[in-house]
Amino acid sequence: MPGIRGSAAYSHEPPRDPCLKINSKEPFNAEPPRSVLISSYVTPVEFFYKRNHGPAPIVDDIERYRVCIFGLVENPKELSLDDIRKLPRYDVTATLQCAGNRRTAMSKVKTVKGVGWDVAAIGNAVWGGARLADVLELVGIPKLAATTPSGGKHVEFTSVDRCKEENGGPYKASIPLKRATSPEADVLLAYEMNGEPLNRDHGYPLRVIVPGVIGARSVKWLDSIEITAEECQGFFMQRDYKMFAPSVNWDNISWPTRRPLMDFPVQSAICSLEDVNVVNDGKIVVAGYAVSGGGRGIERVDVSVDGGKTWVEASRYQKPDVPYTADDDVCCDKWAWILFKVEVDIPQNAEIVAKAVDMAANVQPEDVTVIWNLRGVLNTSWHKVEVQVGRSNL
Ligand SMILES: Nc1nc2c(c(=O)[nH]1)N[C@H]1C(S)=C(S)[C@@H](COP(=O)(O)O)O[C@H]1N2
Ligand SMILES: [Mo]
């Protein structure tokens, strides 16, 4: 595959906002400053984290663009973007989070391998597109099918981009057919992000969105969909994005012993403060995001100013004008984060902590060491920041 390894492959990258913090230039991996995340419920596209494994491909002949659906199906088909646009359109507000979000903090315990992300490898967008369940009906797979007559059980997405982990082949991932054909799972083939056509970094012209699942399965720049008997054998399903015990190291790792990560666990982070802060007086606003995978909403966010000895409950909202209620139908985008906020009085030196509890009463673990893993995925430990009051009263 000529031209994809050298830096020349990166000579046609799209323009990006200068405020993004670049964690890796080639491939491009960048996140916004924390504080930007909490300035709006829906993350503006330019501030949405970008996680690429190779050069951002250019798909410019949209008339000739086709998604090929094949494999263990009765009626394989090639669909144009127009064919997909003709299907009922859904707008799903969903938070996308990289499994490596907050990896840097995990690396402080003991080095892990991977792109160093702070707390902003996450964003919340309104994705517009067709439901994958409707698309699969076009090739003869009914809703809620767990298997096809010819033994298909997984839906594998292959992209247009090329990456070194696949030895110059395309990025790919799969999800179980059962999730793909379930209307409730809201899996989309999205052509819009926040009401605009997808831009190049986020998968133009078409990407998969698998709500509630780690970002790695939401394949961008979709090229084809194959119905298969087994889950995808690609690198990112078999030799990456798996969670191992703290005792597993690079000498004793056995990749097949663990499943590919799907739903992400309950997560939260403080975005109104940096890791270390000096403030002028003893009243501060602690604000951030909380989200859980699998469509489990957030039940509560607790904030502590004394490292977790005592807690106050933060107020929280999804849509800015709609206060949170316990009635799911009134206010909850089930795949989306909530933003939380509380004003607290702080002692001279404070360790501020946030922890979220989801609707299944899952709670973030206190200590990062108990979930440490060699790839540094799913750091959902309590997010802690330090605050010192700078102006002395003496
Ligand atoms: N084709 C393709 N799809 C991809 C990736 C990629 O490199 N190539 N990265 C994945 C990962 S790891 C994440 S976290 C999300 C990031 O999506 P974003 O860049 O739109 O934020 O896309 C996923 N889909
Ligand atoms: Mo990711």
Coordinates of C-alpha atoms and ligand atoms in Angstrom, one line a residue:
M1 CA 0.0 0.0 0.0
P2 CA 2.2 2.9 -1.2
G3 CA 2.3 6.2 0.5
I4 CA 0.6 5.4 3.8
R5 CA 3.6 4.9 6.1
G6 CA 5.8 7.9 5.4
S7 CA 4.9 11.4 6.6
A8 CA 3.9 12.2 3.0
A9 CA 0.7 10.3 3.8
Y10 CA -0.1 13.1 6.3
S11 CA 0.3 15.9 3.9
H12 CA -3.4 16.3 3.3
E13 CA -4.8 16.4 6.8
P14 CA -7.8 18.6 7.4
P15 CA -7.6 22.0 9.3
R16 CA -8.1 21.7 13.0
D17 CA -8.8 24.2 15.8
P18 CA -5.6 25.5 17.4
C19 CA -7.0 25.2 20.9
L20 CA -6.8 21.4 20.7
K21 CA -4.1 19.8 22.7
I22 CA -2.2 17.4 20.4
N23 CA -1.3 14.1 22.0
S24 CA 0.1 12.7 18.7
K25 CA 0.5 14.5 15.4
E26 CA 0.7 11.5 13.0
P27 CA -1.8 9.9 13.3
F28 CA -3.7 12.9 14.7
N29 CA -4.9 12.5 18.3
A30 CA -6.1 15.6 20.1
E31 CA -8.5 16.7 22.8
P32 CA -9.8 20.1 23.8
P33 CA -8.9 21.9 27.1
R34 CA -11.1 20.4 29.9
S35 CA -12.9 23.6 30.5
V36 CA -14.3 23.6 27.0
L37 CA -16.2 20.4 27.6
I38 CA -18.5 21.9 30.2
S39 CA -19.3 25.1 28.3
S40 CA -22.0 23.2 26.3
Y41 CA -24.1 20.1 26.6
V42 CA -23.5 19.3 22.9
T43 CA -19.8 19.5 22.1
P44 CA -19.1 21.7 19.1
V45 CA -17.5 19.7 16.3
E46 CA -14.2 21.7 16.3
F47 CA -13.7 20.9 20.0
F48 CA -14.7 17.3 19.8
Y49 CA -11.7 15.0 20.4
K50 CA -10.1 13.4 17.3
R51 CA -8.8 9.9 17.5
N52 CA -7.3 8.6 14.2
H53 CA -5.1 5.6 13.6
G54 CA -3.8 6.7 10.2
P55 CA -4.1 9.6 7.8
A56 CA -7.6 11.0 7.6
P57 CA -8.8 9.7 4.2
I58 CA -10.4 11.9 1.5
V59 CA -13.6 10.5 0.0
D60 CA -14.4 13.1 -2.6
D61 CA -16.4 11.3 -5.3
I62 CA -19.6 11.1 -3.3
E63 CA -21.6 10.1 -6.4
R64 CA -19.6 6.9 -6.7
Y65 CA -19.4 6.2 -2.9
R66 CA -21.0 2.9 -2.0
V67 CA -21.3 0.8 1.1
C68 CA -21.1 -2.8 0.3
I69 CA -23.2 -5.1 2.5
F70 CA -22.2 -8.8 2.1
G71 CA -21.3 -12.0 3.8
L72 CA -23.8 -14.4 5.4
V73 CA -26.9 -12.6 4.0
E74 CA -29.6 -13.5 1.5
N75 CA -29.5 -10.3 -0.6
P76 CA -26.1 -8.7 -0.5
K77 CA -26.3 -5.0 -1.7
E78 CA -24.3 -1.9 -2.5
L79 CA -25.9 1.2 -1.1
S80 CA -25.2 4.8 -2.1
L81 CA -25.4 7.6 0.4
D82 CA -28.7 8.5 -1.2
D83 CA -30.1 5.0 -0.5
I84 CA -29.1 5.5 3.2
R85 CA -30.6 9.0 3.3
K86 CA -33.9 7.7 2.0
L87 CA -34.3 5.6 5.2
P88 CA -36.0 7.1 8.2
R89 CA -33.6 9.6 9.8
Y90 CA -32.9 9.5 13.5
D91 CA -31.1 12.1 15.6
V92 CA -29.4 10.4 18.6
T93 CA -27.6 12.4 21.2
A94 CA -24.8 10.1 22.3
T95 CA -21.5 10.6 24.2
L96 CA -18.5 9.1 22.4
Q97 CA -15.6 8.2 24.7
C98 CA -12.2 6.7 23.8
A99 CA -11.3 3.7 26.0
G100 CA -8.0 5.5 26.6
N101 CA -9.7 8.6 28.2
R102 CA -7.8 9.5 31.4
R103 CA -4.9 7.2 30.5
T104 CA -2.3 9.7 31.6
A105 CA -3.4 9.5 35.2
M106 CA -3.2 5.7 35.0
S107 CA 0.3 5.9 33.7
K108 CA 1.4 7.8 36.8
V109 CA 0.9 4.6 38.8
K110 CA 3.0 2.5 36.4
T111 CA 3.7 3.2 32.8
V112 CA 1.1 2.0 30.3
K113 CA 1.3 1.8 26.5
G114 CA -0.9 4.2 24.5
V115 CA -1.7 7.7 23.5
G116 CA -1.6 9.9 26.6
W117 CA -5.1 11.4 27.1
D118 CA -6.2 13.8 29.8
V119 CA -9.9 13.8 30.7
A120 CA -11.2 15.1 27.4
A121 CA -11.1 12.1 25.0
I122 CA -14.9 12.3 25.2
G123 CA -17.6 14.4 23.7
N124 CA -21.3 14.6 23.3
A125 CA -22.9 15.1 19.9
V126 CA -26.2 14.8 18.1
W127 CA -25.6 12.2 15.4
G128 CA -28.0 12.2 12.4
G129 CA -28.4 9.1 10.2
A130 CA -30.1 5.9 9.5
R131 CA -30.6 3.1 12.0
L132 CA -28.3 0.1 11.2
A133 CA -31.4 -2.1 12.0
D134 CA -33.2 -0.4 9.1
V135 CA -30.2 -0.7 6.8
L136 CA -29.9 -4.5 7.5
E137 CA -33.5 -5.0 6.7
L138 CA -32.6 -3.9 3.1
V139 CA -30.4 -7.0 2.8
G140 CA -33.1 -9.3 4.3
I141 CA -32.2 -9.4 8.0
P142 CA -35.2 -8.7 10.2
K143 CA -35.3 -6.6 13.4
L144 CA -34.0 -8.4 16.5
A145 CA -32.3 -11.1 14.6
A146 CA -29.5 -12.8 16.6
T147 CA -28.4 -14.9 13.7
T148 CA -29.0 -15.2 9.9
P149 CA -30.2 -18.4 8.2
S150 CA -26.6 -18.9 6.9
G151 CA -25.1 -18.5 10.4
G152 CA -24.2 -14.8 10.6
K153 CA -23.9 -13.6 14.2
H154 CA -21.7 -10.5 13.9
V155 CA -21.6 -7.3 11.9
E156 CA -18.2 -6.2 10.8
F157 CA -17.4 -2.7 9.7
T158 CA -14.4 -2.0 7.5
S159 CA -13.2 1.5 6.8
V160 CA -11.5 3.4 4.1
D161 CA -8.5 4.5 6.2
R162 CA -5.3 2.6 6.5
C163 CA -3.3 2.1 9.6
K164 CA 0.0 0.5 10.6
E165 CA -1.5 -1.8 13.3
E166 CA -3.3 -3.6 10.4
N167 CA -0.1 -3.7 8.4
G168 CA -1.4 -1.0 6.1
G169 CA -4.9 -2.5 5.9
P170 CA -8.1 -0.8 6.9
Y171 CA -9.4 -0.1 10.4
K172 CA -12.2 -2.5 11.4
A173 CA -14.4 -3.7 14.3
S174 CA -17.6 -5.7 14.8
I175 CA -20.6 -5.8 17.0
P176 CA -23.0 -8.7 17.6
L177 CA -25.8 -8.9 15.1
K178 CA -28.3 -8.8 18.0
R179 CA -27.2 -5.3 18.9
A180 CA -27.1 -4.2 15.3
T181 CA -30.7 -5.3 14.6
S182 CA -32.1 -3.9 17.8
P183 CA -33.9 -0.6 17.2
E184 CA -33.5 0.2 20.9
A185 CA -29.7 0.0 20.7
D186 CA -29.8 3.1 18.4
V187 CA -26.8 2.0 16.3
L188 CA -26.6 4.4 13.5
L189 CA -24.9 4.9 10.2
A190 CA -24.5 8.6 10.7
Y191 CA -23.9 11.2 8.0
E192 CA -24.4 14.2 10.2
M193 CA -22.8 15.5 13.5
N194 CA -24.6 18.4 15.3
G195 CA -26.7 19.1 12.2
E196 CA -23.8 19.4 9.7
P197 CA -22.5 16.8 7.4
L198 CA -19.7 14.8 9.1
N199 CA -16.3 16.4 8.6
R200 CA -13.3 14.5 7.5
D201 CA -11.8 13.9 11.0
H202 CA -15.1 12.4 12.2
G203 CA -15.7 10.0 9.3
Y204 CA -17.0 11.8 6.2
P205 CA -19.2 10.7 4.5
L206 CA -20.5 7.9 6.8
R207 CA -19.6 6.4 10.1
V208 CA -21.0 4.0 12.5
I209 CA -22.2 5.2 15.9
V210 CA -22.6 2.5 18.6
P211 CA -24.0 4.4 21.6
G212 CA -22.9 3.4 25.1
V213 CA -19.9 1.5 23.7
I214 CA -16.2 2.5 23.7
G215 CA -15.4 4.8 20.8
A216 CA -13.2 2.2 19.0
R217 CA -16.3 0.3 17.7
S218 CA -17.8 3.5 16.0
V219 CA -15.9 2.9 12.8
K220 CA -15.4 6.1 10.7
W221 CA -15.2 6.4 6.9
L222 CA -17.3 3.3 6.4
D223 CA -16.4 1.2 3.4
S224 CA -18.3 -2.1 3.8
I225 CA -20.3 -4.1 6.2
E226 CA -19.8 -7.9 6.4
I227 CA -22.1 -10.3 8.2
T228 CA -19.9 -12.9 9.7
A229 CA -20.1 -16.0 11.9
E230 CA -17.2 -14.9 14.2
E231 CA -16.4 -11.5 15.7
C232 CA -13.9 -9.4 13.8
Q233 CA -10.4 -10.8 13.9
G234 CA -8.8 -7.4 13.3
F235 CA -6.1 -5.9 15.5
F236 CA -8.4 -3.5 17.4
M237 CA -10.8 -6.3 18.4
Q238 CA -8.2 -9.0 19.2
R239 CA -4.9 -7.4 20.3
D240 CA -6.1 -4.1 21.7
Y241 CA -9.0 -2.5 23.5
K242 CA -9.3 -5.4 26.0
M243 CA -9.1 -5.0 29.7
F244 CA -6.6 -7.1 31.7
A245 CA -5.9 -7.6 35.4
P246 CA -3.2 -5.5 37.1
S247 CA -1.0 -8.6 37.2
V248 CA -0.9 -9.0 33.5
N249 CA 2.3 -7.7 31.8
W250 CA 3.8 -7.8 28.3
D251 CA 5.6 -11.1 29.1
N252 CA 2.6 -13.0 30.3
I253 CA -0.3 -11.5 28.3
S254 CA -2.6 -13.8 26.5
W255 CA -4.9 -11.8 24.3
P256 CA -7.5 -14.5 23.5
T257 CA -8.4 -14.9 27.2
R258 CA -10.3 -11.6 27.2
R259 CA -13.2 -10.3 25.2
P260 CA -13.2 -7.2 23.1
L261 CA -14.4 -4.2 25.2
M262 CA -17.9 -3.0 24.4
D263 CA -20.0 -1.0 27.0
F264 CA -18.0 1.4 29.0
P265 CA -18.4 1.7 32.8
V266 CA -19.6 4.6 34.8
Q267 CA -17.2 7.6 34.5
S268 CA -16.9 11.2 35.6
A269 CA -14.3 14.0 35.6
I270 CA -14.0 17.5 37.0
C271 CA -13.5 20.0 34.1
S272 CA -13.7 23.3 35.9
L273 CA -10.3 22.8 37.6
E274 CA -6.8 21.6 36.4
D275 CA -4.9 18.9 38.3
V276 CA -3.3 21.6 40.5
N277 CA -4.9 24.9 41.1
V278 CA -4.2 28.0 43.2
V279 CA -7.3 30.1 43.8
N280 CA -7.9 33.4 45.6
D281 CA -10.6 32.6 47.9
G282 CA -12.3 29.7 49.5
K283 CA -15.4 29.3 47.3
I284 CA -15.1 27.4 44.1
V285 CA -17.3 25.8 41.5
V286 CA -16.7 22.1 40.8
A287 CA -18.2 21.2 37.5
G288 CA -17.7 18.3 35.0
Y289 CA -19.3 15.5 33.1
A290 CA -20.7 12.1 34.2
V291 CA -21.7 9.3 31.9
S292 CA -22.2 5.5 31.9
G293 CA -22.3 3.0 29.1
G294 CA -25.0 0.6 28.0
G295 CA -27.7 3.3 28.2
R296 CA -27.5 3.4 32.0
G297 CA -28.2 7.0 33.0
I298 CA -26.5 8.8 35.9
E299 CA -28.2 8.6 39.2
R300 CA -26.0 10.8 41.3
V301 CA -22.7 12.7 41.3
D302 CA -20.9 13.2 44.6
V303 CA -18.2 15.8 45.3
S304 CA -15.8 15.9 48.2
V305 CA -13.4 18.6 49.2
D306 CA -11.5 16.4 51.7
G307 CA -10.3 13.6 49.5
G308 CA -13.4 11.5 50.0
K309 CA -14.1 11.7 53.7
T310 CA -17.3 13.8 53.3
W311 CA -19.5 14.3 50.2
V312 CA -22.1 16.7 48.8
E313 CA -24.3 15.9 45.9
A314 CA -23.9 18.0 42.8
S315 CA -26.8 19.3 40.8
R316 CA -26.9 18.0 37.3
Y317 CA -28.6 18.5 34.0
Q318 CA -28.7 17.2 30.5
K319 CA -30.5 19.8 28.4
P320 CA -29.5 23.2 29.8
D321 CA -33.0 24.4 30.4
V322 CA -34.5 21.1 31.8
P323 CA -33.6 20.3 35.3
Y324 CA -32.9 16.7 36.0
T325 CA -35.8 14.6 37.2
A326 CA -36.0 10.9 37.9
D327 CA -38.5 10.4 35.0
D328 CA -36.5 9.0 32.1
D329 CA -39.0 10.0 29.5
V330 CA -39.0 13.7 30.5
C331 CA -35.4 14.6 30.3
C332 CA -32.9 11.9 29.6
D333 CA -30.9 11.3 26.5
K334 CA -30.1 7.7 27.5
W335 CA -26.8 7.6 25.7
A336 CA -25.6 11.0 26.7
W337 CA -23.6 12.5 29.5
I338 CA -24.9 14.8 32.1
L339 CA -23.1 17.9 33.3
F340 CA -22.8 18.5 37.0
K341 CA -22.0 21.5 39.1
V342 CA -21.7 22.4 42.8
E343 CA -20.3 25.4 44.6
V344 CA -18.2 24.4 47.6
D345 CA -16.2 26.1 50.4
I346 CA -12.8 24.8 50.5
P347 CA -10.2 24.6 53.3
Q348 CA -6.7 26.0 52.8
N349 CA -5.6 22.9 50.9
A350 CA -8.2 20.7 49.4
E351 CA -8.3 17.5 47.5
I352 CA -11.4 17.7 45.4
V353 CA -12.9 14.5 44.3
A354 CA -15.9 13.6 42.0
K355 CA -17.5 10.2 41.7
A356 CA -20.6 9.2 39.8
V357 CA -23.2 6.5 40.4
D358 CA -25.2 5.1 37.5
M359 CA -28.8 3.8 37.4
A360 CA -27.6 0.3 38.2
A361 CA -25.9 1.7 41.3
N362 CA -22.4 1.0 39.8
V363 CA -19.9 3.4 41.2
Q364 CA -16.5 4.5 40.1
P365 CA -13.6 2.7 41.9
E366 CA -11.7 4.9 44.4
D367 CA -8.2 3.7 43.6
V368 CA -6.6 3.7 40.1
T369 CA -4.2 0.9 41.1
V370 CA -6.9 -1.7 41.4
I371 CA -7.9 -1.2 37.8
W372 CA -4.5 -0.5 36.4
N373 CA -3.9 -2.4 33.2
L374 CA -1.0 -2.5 30.8
R375 CA -2.9 -0.7 27.9
G376 CA -4.3 1.9 30.2
V377 CA -7.9 1.5 29.2
L378 CA -11.0 2.5 31.1
N379 CA -9.5 4.6 33.8
T380 CA -12.7 5.3 35.6
S381 CA -11.2 5.8 39.1
W382 CA -12.3 8.8 41.2
H383 CA -11.1 12.0 39.6
K384 CA -9.1 14.0 42.0
V385 CA -7.6 17.5 41.8
E386 CA -5.7 19.7 44.2
V387 CA -6.7 23.2 45.2
Q388 CA -4.6 25.6 47.3
V389 CA -5.9 29.0 48.5
G390 CA -3.2 31.3 47.4
R391 CA -4.0 34.6 49.3
S392 CA -3.1 34.2 52.9
N393 CA -5.3 35.8 55.6
L394 CA -2.3 36.7 57.7
Ligands
LIG1 N1 -11.9 4.1 10.5 C1 -11.6 4.4 11.8 N2 -12.6 4.5 12.7 C2 -12.3 4.8 14.0 C3 -11.0 5.1 14.4 C4 -10.0 5.1 13.4 O1 -8.8 5.3 13.6 N3 -10.3 4.7 12.1 N4 -10.7 5.3 15.7 C5 -11.7 4.8 16.7 C6 -11.5 5.3 18.0 S1 -10.3 4.4 19.0 C7 -12.3 6.2 18.6 S2 -12.1 6.6 20.2 C8 -13.3 7.0 17.8 C9 -13.0 8.5 17.8 O2 -13.9 9.2 17.0 P1 -13.7 10.7 16.8 O3 -12.3 10.9 16.2 O4 -14.8 11.1 15.9 O5 -13.8 11.4 18.1 O6 -13.3 6.5 16.4 C10 -13.1 5.2 16.2 N5 -13.3 4.8 14.9
MO2 MO -10.4 5.2 21.1

